[in-house]
XYZ file of C-alpha atoms in Angstrom:
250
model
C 72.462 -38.503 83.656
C 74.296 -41.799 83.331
C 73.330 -44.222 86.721
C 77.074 -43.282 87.720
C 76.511 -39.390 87.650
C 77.174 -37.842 91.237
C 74.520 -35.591 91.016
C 72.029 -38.894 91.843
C 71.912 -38.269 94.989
C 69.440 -37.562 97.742
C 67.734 -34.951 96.330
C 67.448 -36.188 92.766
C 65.200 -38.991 94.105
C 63.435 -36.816 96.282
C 62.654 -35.008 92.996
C 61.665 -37.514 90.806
C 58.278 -37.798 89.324
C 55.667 -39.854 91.002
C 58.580 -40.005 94.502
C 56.976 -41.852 97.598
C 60.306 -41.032 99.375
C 58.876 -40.634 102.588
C 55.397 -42.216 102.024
C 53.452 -45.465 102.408
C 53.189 -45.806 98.426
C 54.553 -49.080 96.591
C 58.659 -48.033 96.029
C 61.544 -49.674 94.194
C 62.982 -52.841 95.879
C 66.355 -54.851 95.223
C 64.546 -57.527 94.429
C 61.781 -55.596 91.175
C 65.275 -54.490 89.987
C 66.474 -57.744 89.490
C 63.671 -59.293 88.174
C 63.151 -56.292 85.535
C 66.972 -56.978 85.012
C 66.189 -60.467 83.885
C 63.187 -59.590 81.903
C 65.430 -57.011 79.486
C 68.619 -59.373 79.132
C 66.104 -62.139 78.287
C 64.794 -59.141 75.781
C 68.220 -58.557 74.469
C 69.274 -62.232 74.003
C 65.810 -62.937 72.074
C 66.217 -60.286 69.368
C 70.092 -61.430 69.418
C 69.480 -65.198 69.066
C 67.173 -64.161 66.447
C 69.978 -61.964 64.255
C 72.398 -64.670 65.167
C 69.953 -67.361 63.771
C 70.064 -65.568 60.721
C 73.880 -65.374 60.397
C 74.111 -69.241 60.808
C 71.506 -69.967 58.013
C 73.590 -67.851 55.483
C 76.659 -67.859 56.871
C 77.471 -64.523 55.521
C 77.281 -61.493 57.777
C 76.583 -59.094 55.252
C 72.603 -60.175 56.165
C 72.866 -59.329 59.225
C 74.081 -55.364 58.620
C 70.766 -54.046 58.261
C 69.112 -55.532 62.201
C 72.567 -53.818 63.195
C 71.994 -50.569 62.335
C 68.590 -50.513 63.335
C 69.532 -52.143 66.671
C 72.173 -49.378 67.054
C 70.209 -46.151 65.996
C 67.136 -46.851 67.360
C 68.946 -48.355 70.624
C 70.663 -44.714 71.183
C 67.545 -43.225 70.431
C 65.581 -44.956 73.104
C 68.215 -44.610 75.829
C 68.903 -40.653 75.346
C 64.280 -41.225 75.729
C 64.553 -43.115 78.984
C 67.754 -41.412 80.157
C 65.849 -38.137 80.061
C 62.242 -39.433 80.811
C 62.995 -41.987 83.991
C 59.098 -42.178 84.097
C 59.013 -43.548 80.853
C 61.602 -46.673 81.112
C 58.724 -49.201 82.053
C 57.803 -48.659 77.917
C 61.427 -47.820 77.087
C 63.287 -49.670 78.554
C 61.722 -53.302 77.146
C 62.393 -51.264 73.990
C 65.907 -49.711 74.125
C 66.425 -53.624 75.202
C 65.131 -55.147 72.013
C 67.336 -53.378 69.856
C 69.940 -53.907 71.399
C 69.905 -57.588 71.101
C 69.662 -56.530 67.164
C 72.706 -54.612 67.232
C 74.823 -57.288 69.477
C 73.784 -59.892 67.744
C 74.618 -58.087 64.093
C 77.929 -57.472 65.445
C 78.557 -60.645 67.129
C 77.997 -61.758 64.187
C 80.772 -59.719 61.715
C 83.399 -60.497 64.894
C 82.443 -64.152 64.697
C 82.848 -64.537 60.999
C 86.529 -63.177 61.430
C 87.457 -64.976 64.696
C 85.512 -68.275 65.623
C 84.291 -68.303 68.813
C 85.158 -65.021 70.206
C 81.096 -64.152 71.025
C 80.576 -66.606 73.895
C 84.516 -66.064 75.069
C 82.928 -62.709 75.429
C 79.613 -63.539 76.809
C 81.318 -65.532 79.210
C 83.408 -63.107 80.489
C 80.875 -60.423 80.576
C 78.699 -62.612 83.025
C 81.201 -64.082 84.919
C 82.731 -60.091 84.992
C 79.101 -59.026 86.854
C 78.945 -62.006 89.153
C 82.751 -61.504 90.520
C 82.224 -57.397 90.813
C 78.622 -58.277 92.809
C 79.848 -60.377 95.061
C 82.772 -58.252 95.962
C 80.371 -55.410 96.182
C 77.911 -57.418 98.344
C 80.714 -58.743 100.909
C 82.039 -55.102 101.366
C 85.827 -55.729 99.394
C 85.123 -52.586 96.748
C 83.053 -49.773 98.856
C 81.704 -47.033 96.621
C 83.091 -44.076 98.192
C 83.005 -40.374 96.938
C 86.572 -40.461 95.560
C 85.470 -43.778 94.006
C 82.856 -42.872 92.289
C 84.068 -39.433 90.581
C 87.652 -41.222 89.769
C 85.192 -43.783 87.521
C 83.192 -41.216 86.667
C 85.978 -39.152 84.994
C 87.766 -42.206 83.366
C 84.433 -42.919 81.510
C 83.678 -39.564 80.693
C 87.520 -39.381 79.317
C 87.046 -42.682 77.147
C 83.887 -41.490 75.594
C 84.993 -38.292 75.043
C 87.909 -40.174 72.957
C 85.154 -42.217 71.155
C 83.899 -39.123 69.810
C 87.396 -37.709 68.647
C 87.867 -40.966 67.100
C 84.694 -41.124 65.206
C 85.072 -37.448 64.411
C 88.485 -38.103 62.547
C 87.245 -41.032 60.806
C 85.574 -38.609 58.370
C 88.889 -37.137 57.577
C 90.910 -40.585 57.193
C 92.673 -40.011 60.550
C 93.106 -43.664 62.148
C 94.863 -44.212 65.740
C 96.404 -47.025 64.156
C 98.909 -47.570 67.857
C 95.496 -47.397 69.712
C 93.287 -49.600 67.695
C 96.197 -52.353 66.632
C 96.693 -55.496 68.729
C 99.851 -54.517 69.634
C 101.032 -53.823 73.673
C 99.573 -50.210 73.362
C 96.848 -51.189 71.755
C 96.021 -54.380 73.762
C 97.104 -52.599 76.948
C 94.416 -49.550 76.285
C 91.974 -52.212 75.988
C 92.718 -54.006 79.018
C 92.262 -50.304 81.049
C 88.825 -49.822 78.961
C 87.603 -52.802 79.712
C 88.428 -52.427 83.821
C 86.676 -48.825 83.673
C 83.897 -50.557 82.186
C 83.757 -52.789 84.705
C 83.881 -50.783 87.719
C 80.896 -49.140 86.270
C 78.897 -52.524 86.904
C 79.752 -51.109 90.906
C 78.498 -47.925 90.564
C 75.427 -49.525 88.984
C 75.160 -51.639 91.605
C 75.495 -48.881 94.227
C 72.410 -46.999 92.243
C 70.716 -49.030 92.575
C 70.480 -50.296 96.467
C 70.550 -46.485 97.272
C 67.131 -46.152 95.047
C 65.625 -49.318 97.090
C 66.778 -47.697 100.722
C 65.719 -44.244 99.974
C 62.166 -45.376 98.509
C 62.500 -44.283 94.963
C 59.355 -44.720 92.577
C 58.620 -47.974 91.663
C 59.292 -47.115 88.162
C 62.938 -46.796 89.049
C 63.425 -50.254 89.145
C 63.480 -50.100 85.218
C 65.550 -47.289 85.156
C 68.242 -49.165 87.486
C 68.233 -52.094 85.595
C 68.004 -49.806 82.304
C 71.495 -48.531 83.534
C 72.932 -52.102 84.249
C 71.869 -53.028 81.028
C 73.819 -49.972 79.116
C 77.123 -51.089 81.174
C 77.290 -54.703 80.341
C 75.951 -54.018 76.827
C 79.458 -51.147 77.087
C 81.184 -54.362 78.690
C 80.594 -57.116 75.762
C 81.734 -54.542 72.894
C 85.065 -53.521 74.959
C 85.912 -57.225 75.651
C 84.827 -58.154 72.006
C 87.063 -55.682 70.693
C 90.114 -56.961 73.597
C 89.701 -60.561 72.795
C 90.035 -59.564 68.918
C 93.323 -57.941 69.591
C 94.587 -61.218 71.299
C 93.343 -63.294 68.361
C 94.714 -61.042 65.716
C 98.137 -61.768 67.579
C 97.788 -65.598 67.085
C-alpha cells in the first residue's frame, strides 16, 4: 500500500473513508499537499537539527545512537499506522515525521564523523534530485504510464526484498562484501538504487495529482505528502550510502 502500488487507482479512492469523490465536500488539492509537504520536512529537519546539535556539542556520535533508534523504530511503527489507517495520517503523519528527523539526524551524524561533509552533499542532492524529477514531470518529459509504473514498482519491490535477505544473513555472519564495498559493483549497485529511488519521487508525484483530480478526502493530502516524505527520506540514506562508497575510494 506504498503511494506507488497499482492497485491506487480509481476505485481505491472511491473507497476511501470519508470520499467526496463525486460531491460538493472540501477534497484534496495540489496545493494542501504541498503545504502539508512543507509542514513534515520542516518536522523532520527540526528533530534532525536537534540530534545534529547534539553531535556537534560532543563531537562523538556514540550520543546520538539512542534518538536513532527511537527515530527508526518508532518511525516504522508509525508509517505501517498511517500506511494502513490513511484516515489517521493528519495525527500520524506529523508523527512518523518527527522521528524521522531523529533517526536522519543520528545517522547523519555516524556518516559525518567518518566522512566530513557527506550530509549536506547528500541533502543537496536529495533536493536538487526532487526539483529536477518535478519539473520534468510537470513539463510532460517522464509520463507515468502503466508499463512505467509496474517496471518501478517491481525494481523497488526487488531491492527491498534484498534488504531483507541482507538483514536476514547478518544474523548468521553472511556479508555481501562485492555489494556493499566501494568497488565498481558495489558503487555501480548504488548508482541503480539510488535511480529506482528516484523515479519513485514520479510516481509520488503522479499520486498525488490523480488524488487532487479525482476529489480524494481532504485527509489525503497528508497521506500524499506522507508518501513523498518516505521516498526522499529512502532517497537521502541510498545517496548517503553512494557518496560513502566514492569517499571510501579517495
Amino acid at each position: 500500500m506504498r503511494t506507488s502500488n497499482p492497485a491506487l487507482n480509481e476505485k481505491v479512492f472511491r473507497g476511501l473513508p470519508g470520499s467526496t469523490y463525486g460531491s460538493m465536500g472540501e477534497t484534496m488539492t495540489l496545493q494542501g499537499t504541498v503545504n502539508k509537504t512543507g509542514i513534515l520536512l520542516l518536522c523532520a529537519m527540526a528533530t534532525a537539527a536537534w540530534t545534529w546539535h547534539l553531535f556537534m556539542q560532543s563531537h562523538s556520535a556514540a550520543v546520538v545512537v539512542p534518538m536513532l533508534w527511537i527515530g527508526t523504530i518508532g518511525g516504522l511503527v508509525f508509517a505501517l499506522v498511517t500506511t494502513f489507517k490513511k484516515e489517521w495520517s493528519p495525527v500520524t503523519a506529523p508523527i512518523y515525521a518527527l522521528l524521522e528527523g531523529l533517526a536522519l539526524g543520528g545517522i547523519s551524524a555516524v556518516f559525518e564523523v567518518r566522512f566530513p561533509g557527506i550530509a549536506i552533499e547528500a541533502v543537496s542532492l536529495t533536493f536538487g534530485t526532487m526539483l529536477v524529477l518535478l519539473m520534468a514531470y510537470k513539463s510532460g518529459m517522464i509520463r507515468v504510464t502503466q508499463k512505467f509504473r509496474l517496471g518501478v514498482i517491481a525494481a523497488t519491490g526487488a531491492i527491498m526484498l534484498f534488504y531483507v535477505l541482507e538483514m536476514v544473513l547478518s544474523f548468521f555472519h553472511i556479508q555481501f562484501a562485492t555489494i556493499n564495498g566501494s568497488g565498481p559493483i558495489g558503487i555501480g549497485i548504488s548508482l541503480v538504487i539510488v535511480g529506482i529511488a528516484a523515479l519513485n519521487l514520479v510516481l509520488d508525484f503522479d499520486f498525488i495529482e490523480t488524488g487532487a483530480r479525482m476529489g480524494a478526502p481532504k485527509y489525503m493530502e497528508w497521506y500524499g505528502a506522507f508518501g513523498l516524505m518516505v521516498t526522499l527520506v529512502w532517497l537521502y540514506l541510498e545517496l548517503l550510502r553512494l557518496l560513502s562508497k566514492f569517499k571510501s575510494r579517495d
